[in-house]
Coordinates of C-alpha atoms in Angstrom, one line a residue:
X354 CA 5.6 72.4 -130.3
X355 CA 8.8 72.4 -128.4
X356 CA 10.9 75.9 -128.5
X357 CA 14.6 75.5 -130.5
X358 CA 17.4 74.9 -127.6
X359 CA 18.6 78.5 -128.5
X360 CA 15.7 80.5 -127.9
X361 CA 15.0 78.2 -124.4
X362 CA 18.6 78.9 -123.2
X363 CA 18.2 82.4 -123.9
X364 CA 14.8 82.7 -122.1
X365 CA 16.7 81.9 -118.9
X366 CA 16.5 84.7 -116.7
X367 CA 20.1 84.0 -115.2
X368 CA 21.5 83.2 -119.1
X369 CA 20.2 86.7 -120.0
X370 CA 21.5 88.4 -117.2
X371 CA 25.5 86.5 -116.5
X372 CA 25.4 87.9 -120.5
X373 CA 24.8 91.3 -119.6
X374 CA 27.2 91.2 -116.9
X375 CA 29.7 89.8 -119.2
X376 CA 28.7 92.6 -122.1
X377 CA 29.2 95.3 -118.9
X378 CA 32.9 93.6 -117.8
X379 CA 33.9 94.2 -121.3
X380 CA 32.8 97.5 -121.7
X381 CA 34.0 99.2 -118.8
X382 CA 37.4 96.8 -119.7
X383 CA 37.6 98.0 -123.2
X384 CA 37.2 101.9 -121.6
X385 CA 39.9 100.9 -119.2
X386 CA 42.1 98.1 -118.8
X387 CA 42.6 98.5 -115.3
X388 CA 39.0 97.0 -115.0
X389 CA 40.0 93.5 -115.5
X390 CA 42.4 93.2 -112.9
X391 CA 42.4 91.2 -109.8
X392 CA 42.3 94.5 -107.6
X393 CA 39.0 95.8 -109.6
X394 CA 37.4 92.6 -108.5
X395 CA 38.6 92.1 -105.5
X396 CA 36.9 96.1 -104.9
X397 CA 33.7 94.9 -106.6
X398 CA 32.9 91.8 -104.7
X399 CA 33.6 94.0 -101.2
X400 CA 30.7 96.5 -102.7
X401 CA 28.8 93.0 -103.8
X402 CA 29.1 91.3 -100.5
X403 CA 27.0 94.0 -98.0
X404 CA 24.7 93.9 -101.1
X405 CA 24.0 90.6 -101.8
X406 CA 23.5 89.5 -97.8
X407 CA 20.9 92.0 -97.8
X408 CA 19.6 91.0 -101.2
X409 CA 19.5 87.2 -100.3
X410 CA 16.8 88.3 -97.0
X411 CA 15.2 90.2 -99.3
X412 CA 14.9 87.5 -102.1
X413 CA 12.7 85.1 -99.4
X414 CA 10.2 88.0 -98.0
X415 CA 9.9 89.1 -101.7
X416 CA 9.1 85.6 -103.2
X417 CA 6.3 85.4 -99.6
X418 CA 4.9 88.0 -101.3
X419 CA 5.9 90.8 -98.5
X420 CA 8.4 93.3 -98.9
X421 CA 11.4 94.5 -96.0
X422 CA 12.1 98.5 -96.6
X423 CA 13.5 98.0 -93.1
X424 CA 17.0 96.3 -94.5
X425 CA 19.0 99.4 -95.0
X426 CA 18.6 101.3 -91.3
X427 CA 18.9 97.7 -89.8
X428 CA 22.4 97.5 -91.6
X429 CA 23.5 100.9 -90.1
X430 CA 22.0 100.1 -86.3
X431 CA 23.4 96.6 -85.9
X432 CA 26.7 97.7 -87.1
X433 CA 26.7 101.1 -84.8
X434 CA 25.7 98.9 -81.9
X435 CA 28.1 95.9 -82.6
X436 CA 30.6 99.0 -82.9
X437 CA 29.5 100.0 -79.0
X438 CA 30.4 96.3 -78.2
X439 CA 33.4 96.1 -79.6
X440 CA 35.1 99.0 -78.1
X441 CA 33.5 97.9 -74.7
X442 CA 35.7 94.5 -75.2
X443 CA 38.7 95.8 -76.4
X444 CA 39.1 98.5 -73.5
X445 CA 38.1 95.5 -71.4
X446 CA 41.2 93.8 -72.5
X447 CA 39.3 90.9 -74.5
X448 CA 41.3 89.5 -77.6
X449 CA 40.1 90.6 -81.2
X450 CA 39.6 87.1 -82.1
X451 CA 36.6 87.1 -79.3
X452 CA 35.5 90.1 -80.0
X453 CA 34.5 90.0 -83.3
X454 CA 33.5 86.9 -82.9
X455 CA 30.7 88.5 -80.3
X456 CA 30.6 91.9 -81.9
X457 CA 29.2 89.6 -85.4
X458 CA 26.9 88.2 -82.9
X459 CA 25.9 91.4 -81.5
X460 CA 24.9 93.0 -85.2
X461 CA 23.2 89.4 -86.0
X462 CA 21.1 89.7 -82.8
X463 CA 19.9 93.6 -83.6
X464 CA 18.6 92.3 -87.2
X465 CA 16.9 89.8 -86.0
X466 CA 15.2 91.8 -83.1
X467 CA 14.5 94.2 -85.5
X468 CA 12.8 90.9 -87.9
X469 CA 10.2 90.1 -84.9
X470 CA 9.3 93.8 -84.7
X471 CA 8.3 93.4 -88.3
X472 CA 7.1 89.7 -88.4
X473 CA 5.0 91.4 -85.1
X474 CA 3.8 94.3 -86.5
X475 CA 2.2 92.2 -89.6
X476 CA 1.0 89.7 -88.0
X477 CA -0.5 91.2 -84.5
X478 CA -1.1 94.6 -85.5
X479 CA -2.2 93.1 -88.7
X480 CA 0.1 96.1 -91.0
X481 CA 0.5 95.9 -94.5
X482 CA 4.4 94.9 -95.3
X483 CA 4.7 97.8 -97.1
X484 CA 3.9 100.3 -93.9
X485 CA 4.8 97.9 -91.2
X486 CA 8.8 98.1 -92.6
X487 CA 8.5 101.6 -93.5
X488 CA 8.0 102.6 -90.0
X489 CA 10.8 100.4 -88.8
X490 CA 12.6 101.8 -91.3
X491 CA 12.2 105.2 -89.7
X492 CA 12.8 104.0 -86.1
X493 CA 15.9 102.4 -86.9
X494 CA 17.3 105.1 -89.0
X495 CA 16.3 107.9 -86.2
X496 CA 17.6 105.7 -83.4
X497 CA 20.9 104.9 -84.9
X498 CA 21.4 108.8 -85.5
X499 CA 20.3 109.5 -81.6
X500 CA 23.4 106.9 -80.3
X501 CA 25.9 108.1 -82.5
X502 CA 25.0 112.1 -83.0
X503 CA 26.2 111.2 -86.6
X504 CA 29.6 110.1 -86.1
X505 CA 31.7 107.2 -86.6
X506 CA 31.8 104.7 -83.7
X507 CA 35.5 103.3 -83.2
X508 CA 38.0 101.7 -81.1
X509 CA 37.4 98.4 -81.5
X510 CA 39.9 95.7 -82.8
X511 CA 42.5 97.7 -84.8
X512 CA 43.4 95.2 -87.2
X513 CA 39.8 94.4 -88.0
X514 CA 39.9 96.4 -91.1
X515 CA 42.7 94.0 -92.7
X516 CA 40.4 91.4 -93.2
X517 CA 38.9 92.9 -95.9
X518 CA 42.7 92.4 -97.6
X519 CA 42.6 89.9 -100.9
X520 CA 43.3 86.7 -99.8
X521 CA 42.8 84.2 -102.7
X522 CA 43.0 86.5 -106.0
X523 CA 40.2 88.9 -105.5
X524 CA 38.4 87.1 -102.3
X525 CA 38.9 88.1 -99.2
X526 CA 37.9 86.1 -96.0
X527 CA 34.4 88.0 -95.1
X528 CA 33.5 87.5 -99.2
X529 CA 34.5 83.7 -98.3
X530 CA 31.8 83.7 -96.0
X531 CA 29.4 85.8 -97.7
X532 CA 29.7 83.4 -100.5
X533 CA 29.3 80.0 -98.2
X534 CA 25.6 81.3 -96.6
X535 CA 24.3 82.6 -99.9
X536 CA 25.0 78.7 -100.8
X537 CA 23.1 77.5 -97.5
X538 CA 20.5 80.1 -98.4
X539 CA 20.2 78.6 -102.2
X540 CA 19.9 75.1 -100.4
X541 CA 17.1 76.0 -98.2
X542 CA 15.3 78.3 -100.7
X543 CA 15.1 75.8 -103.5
X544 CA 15.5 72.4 -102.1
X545 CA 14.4 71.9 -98.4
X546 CA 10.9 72.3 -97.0
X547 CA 11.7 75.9 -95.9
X548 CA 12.0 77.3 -99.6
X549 CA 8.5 75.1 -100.7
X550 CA 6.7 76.7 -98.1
X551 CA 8.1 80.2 -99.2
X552 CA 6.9 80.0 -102.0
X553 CA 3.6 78.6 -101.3
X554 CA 2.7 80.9 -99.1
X555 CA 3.7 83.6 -101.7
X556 CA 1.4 82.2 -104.4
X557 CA -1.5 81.5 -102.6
X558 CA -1.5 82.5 -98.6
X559 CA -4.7 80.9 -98.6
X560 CA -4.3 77.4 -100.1
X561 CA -0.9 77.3 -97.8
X562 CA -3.0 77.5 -94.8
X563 CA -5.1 75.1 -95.7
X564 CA -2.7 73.0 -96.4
X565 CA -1.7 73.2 -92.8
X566 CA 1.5 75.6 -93.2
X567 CA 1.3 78.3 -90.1
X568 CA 1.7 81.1 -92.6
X569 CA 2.3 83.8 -89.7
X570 CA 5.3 81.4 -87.9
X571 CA 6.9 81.2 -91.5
X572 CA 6.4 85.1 -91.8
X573 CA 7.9 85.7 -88.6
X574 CA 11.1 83.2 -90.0
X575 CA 11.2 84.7 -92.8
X576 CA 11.5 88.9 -91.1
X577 CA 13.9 87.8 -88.8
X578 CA 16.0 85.5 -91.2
X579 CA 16.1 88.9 -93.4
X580 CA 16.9 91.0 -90.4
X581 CA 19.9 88.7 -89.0
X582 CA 21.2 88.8 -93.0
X583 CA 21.2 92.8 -92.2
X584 CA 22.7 92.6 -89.4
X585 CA 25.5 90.7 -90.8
X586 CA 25.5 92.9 -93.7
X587 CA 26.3 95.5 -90.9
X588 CA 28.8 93.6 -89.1
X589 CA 30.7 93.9 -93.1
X590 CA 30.3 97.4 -93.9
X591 CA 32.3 97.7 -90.0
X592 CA 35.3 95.1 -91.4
X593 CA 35.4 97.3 -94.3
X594 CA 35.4 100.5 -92.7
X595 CA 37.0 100.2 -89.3
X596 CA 34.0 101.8 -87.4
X597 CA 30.7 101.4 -87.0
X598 CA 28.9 104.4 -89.5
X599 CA 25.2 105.2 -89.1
X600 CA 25.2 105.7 -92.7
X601 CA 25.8 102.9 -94.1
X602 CA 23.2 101.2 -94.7
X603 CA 21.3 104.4 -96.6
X604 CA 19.8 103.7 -99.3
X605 CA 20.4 99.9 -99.3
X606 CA 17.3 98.8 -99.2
X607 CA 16.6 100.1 -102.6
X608 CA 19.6 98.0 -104.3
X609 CA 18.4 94.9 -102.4
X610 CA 15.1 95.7 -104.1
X611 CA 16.5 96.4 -107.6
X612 CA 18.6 93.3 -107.4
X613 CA 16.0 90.8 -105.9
X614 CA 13.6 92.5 -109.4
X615 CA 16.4 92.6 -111.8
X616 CA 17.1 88.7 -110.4
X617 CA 13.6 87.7 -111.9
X618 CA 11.5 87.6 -108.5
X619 CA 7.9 88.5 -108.5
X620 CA 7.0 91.6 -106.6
X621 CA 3.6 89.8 -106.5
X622 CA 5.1 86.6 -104.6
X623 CA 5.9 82.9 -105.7
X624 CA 8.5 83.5 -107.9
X625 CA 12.0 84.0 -107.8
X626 CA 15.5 82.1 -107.7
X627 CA 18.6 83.1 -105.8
X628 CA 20.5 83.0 -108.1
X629 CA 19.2 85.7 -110.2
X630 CA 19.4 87.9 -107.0
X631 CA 23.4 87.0 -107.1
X632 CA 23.7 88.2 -110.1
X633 CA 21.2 91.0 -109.5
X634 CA 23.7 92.3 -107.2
X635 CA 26.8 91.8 -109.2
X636 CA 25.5 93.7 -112.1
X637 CA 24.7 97.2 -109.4
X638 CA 28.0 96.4 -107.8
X639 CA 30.1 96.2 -111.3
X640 CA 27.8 99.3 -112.6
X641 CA 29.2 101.3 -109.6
X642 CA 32.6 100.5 -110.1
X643 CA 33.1 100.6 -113.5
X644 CA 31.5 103.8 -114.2
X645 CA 34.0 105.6 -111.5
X646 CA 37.0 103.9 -113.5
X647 CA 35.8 105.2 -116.8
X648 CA 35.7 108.5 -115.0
X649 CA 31.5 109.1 -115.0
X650 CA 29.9 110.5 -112.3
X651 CA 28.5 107.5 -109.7
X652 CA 24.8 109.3 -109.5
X653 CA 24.9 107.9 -113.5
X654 CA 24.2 104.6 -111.4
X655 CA 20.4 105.3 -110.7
X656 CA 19.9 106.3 -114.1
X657 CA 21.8 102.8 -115.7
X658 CA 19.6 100.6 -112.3
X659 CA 16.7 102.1 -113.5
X660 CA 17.0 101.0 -117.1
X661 CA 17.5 97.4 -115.6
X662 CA 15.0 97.6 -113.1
X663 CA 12.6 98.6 -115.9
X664 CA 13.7 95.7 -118.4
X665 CA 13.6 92.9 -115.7
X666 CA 10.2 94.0 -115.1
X667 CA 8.8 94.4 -118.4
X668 CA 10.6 90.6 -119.5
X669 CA 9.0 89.3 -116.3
X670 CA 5.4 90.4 -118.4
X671 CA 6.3 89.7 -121.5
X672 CA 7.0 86.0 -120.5
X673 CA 3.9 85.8 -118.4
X674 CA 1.8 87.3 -121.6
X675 CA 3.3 84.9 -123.7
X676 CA 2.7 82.0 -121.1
X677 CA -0.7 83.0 -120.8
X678 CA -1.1 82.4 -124.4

């Protein structure tokens, strides 16, 4: 017997959760009106875009049926290292248009190093996910702290940080882009051959093989895809800042994590849609910002991510219980 529309539309992962993020605008809005302003936004989609590139890498090694804790140190090393680059070409004389244009290619280039150093460890040294990331993790987050002695790396392109600026409304032209390769990403996920094989090999590693997908070259696409995403993710945190911090990335992997679960993926593999992850995102990124507005302590975050974190996951078993019967 066919469920009532209702109850179908409101089994929708993505229905349930551009709801919540609707009940959460007008909350924080009816606290403060401030909220719903174009400003508000335009701050909440600069915390969402970092975020969400990082989310999106995570969303295909997730849905493989792997898992990238390497994401957040790989943001602060590819931006601290595009930072070195970028004040080498500016005291060379080169013009800011060039050099960011080569200092993004810099950060792009560490993430995906740091991918094949993952996609290596898992399938040469035959790690688990879990521990070959962790240790990259590690290295990256060490080795960023080494270059930098904990400072802010500067000197590049002085008007670099006005790009972050509103340009349309609330978007700036980084979110512009953000926004264009989550699209592409979409596309490939969930309607080229790239995205099928994604998921196969997240379901069932072994029926993918034998059905002739190289399930360690798709791995090792997969790592790097999510490292160059990083790296990017790097390359924006330096826009937003200015400099190149070895900070910022901390703790970013965990958010890419709560927003890929809270988007409906499957930590188990073979299930997930981008989209959810999108939203995943904007619901930590508006949860940030609205509770400083409302004048409540940030580390209230955790506690609210959590509570999400927690109900994605037990929906996610309560539809599979109800599927199985």
């Amino acid at each position: 017997m066919q469920q009532p529309l209702v109850a179908r539309i409101f089994a929708n992962q993505q229905v349930i959760l551009f709801l919540v993020f609707a009940a959460m605008v007008a909350f924080f809005t009816s606290q403060n009106s401030i909220f719903f302003s174009t400003g508000v936004f335009g701050n909440v989609l600069l915390d969402w875009g970092p975020v969400v590139l990082v989310a999106v890498g995570e969303t295909f090694v997730v849905i493989s049926g792997g898992i990238d804790l390497s994401v957040g140190s790989t943001v602060g090393l590819a931006g601290v290292i595009g930072a070195f680059a970028m004040r080498n070409l500016t005291t060379g004389g080169h013009g800011e248009a060039l050099t960011l244009l080569l200092g993004t290619l810099v950060c792009v280039g560490v993430g995906a190093a740091v991918g094949i150093v993952n996609a290596l460890l898992i399938n040469k040294a035959r790690l688990v996910p879990f521990i070959a990331t962790l240790a990259t993790l590690g290295a990256g987050a060490g080795l960023t702290i080494v270059m930098t002695n904990g400072a802010p790396i500067a000197g590049g392109p002085p008007t670099a940080i006005t790009l972050s600026n509103n340009w349309i409304g609330p978007l700036s032209k980084p979110i512009v882009i953000v926004i264009v390769l989550v699209v592409i990403c979409g596309l490939f996920l969930h309607t080229a051959r790239f995205g099928r094989y994604t998921f196969a090999i997240g379901s069932n590693p072994f029926a993918a093989r034998a059905a002739g997908i190289s399930v360690p070259w798709h791995l090792t696409k997969i790592y790097v895809l999510s490292g160059a995403l990083s790296g990017l993710a790097g390359m924006f945190f330096y826009l937003r800042l200015g400099s190149g911090a070895p900070t910022s990335g901390a703790g970013l992997e965990l958010d890419a994590i709560a927003a890929v679960v809270i988007g409906g993926a499957s930590l188990a593999g073979g299930v997930g849609r981008l989209s959810g992850t999108v939203l995943g995102a904007l619901i930590l990124t508006t949860v940030t910002s609205g509770l400083i507005i409302i004048g409540v302590a940030p580390n209230w975050k955790k506690v609210v991510v959590a509570i999400l974190i927690a109900a994605a996951v037990s929906t996610q078993a309560l539809r599979t219980s109800r599927g199985s019967a």
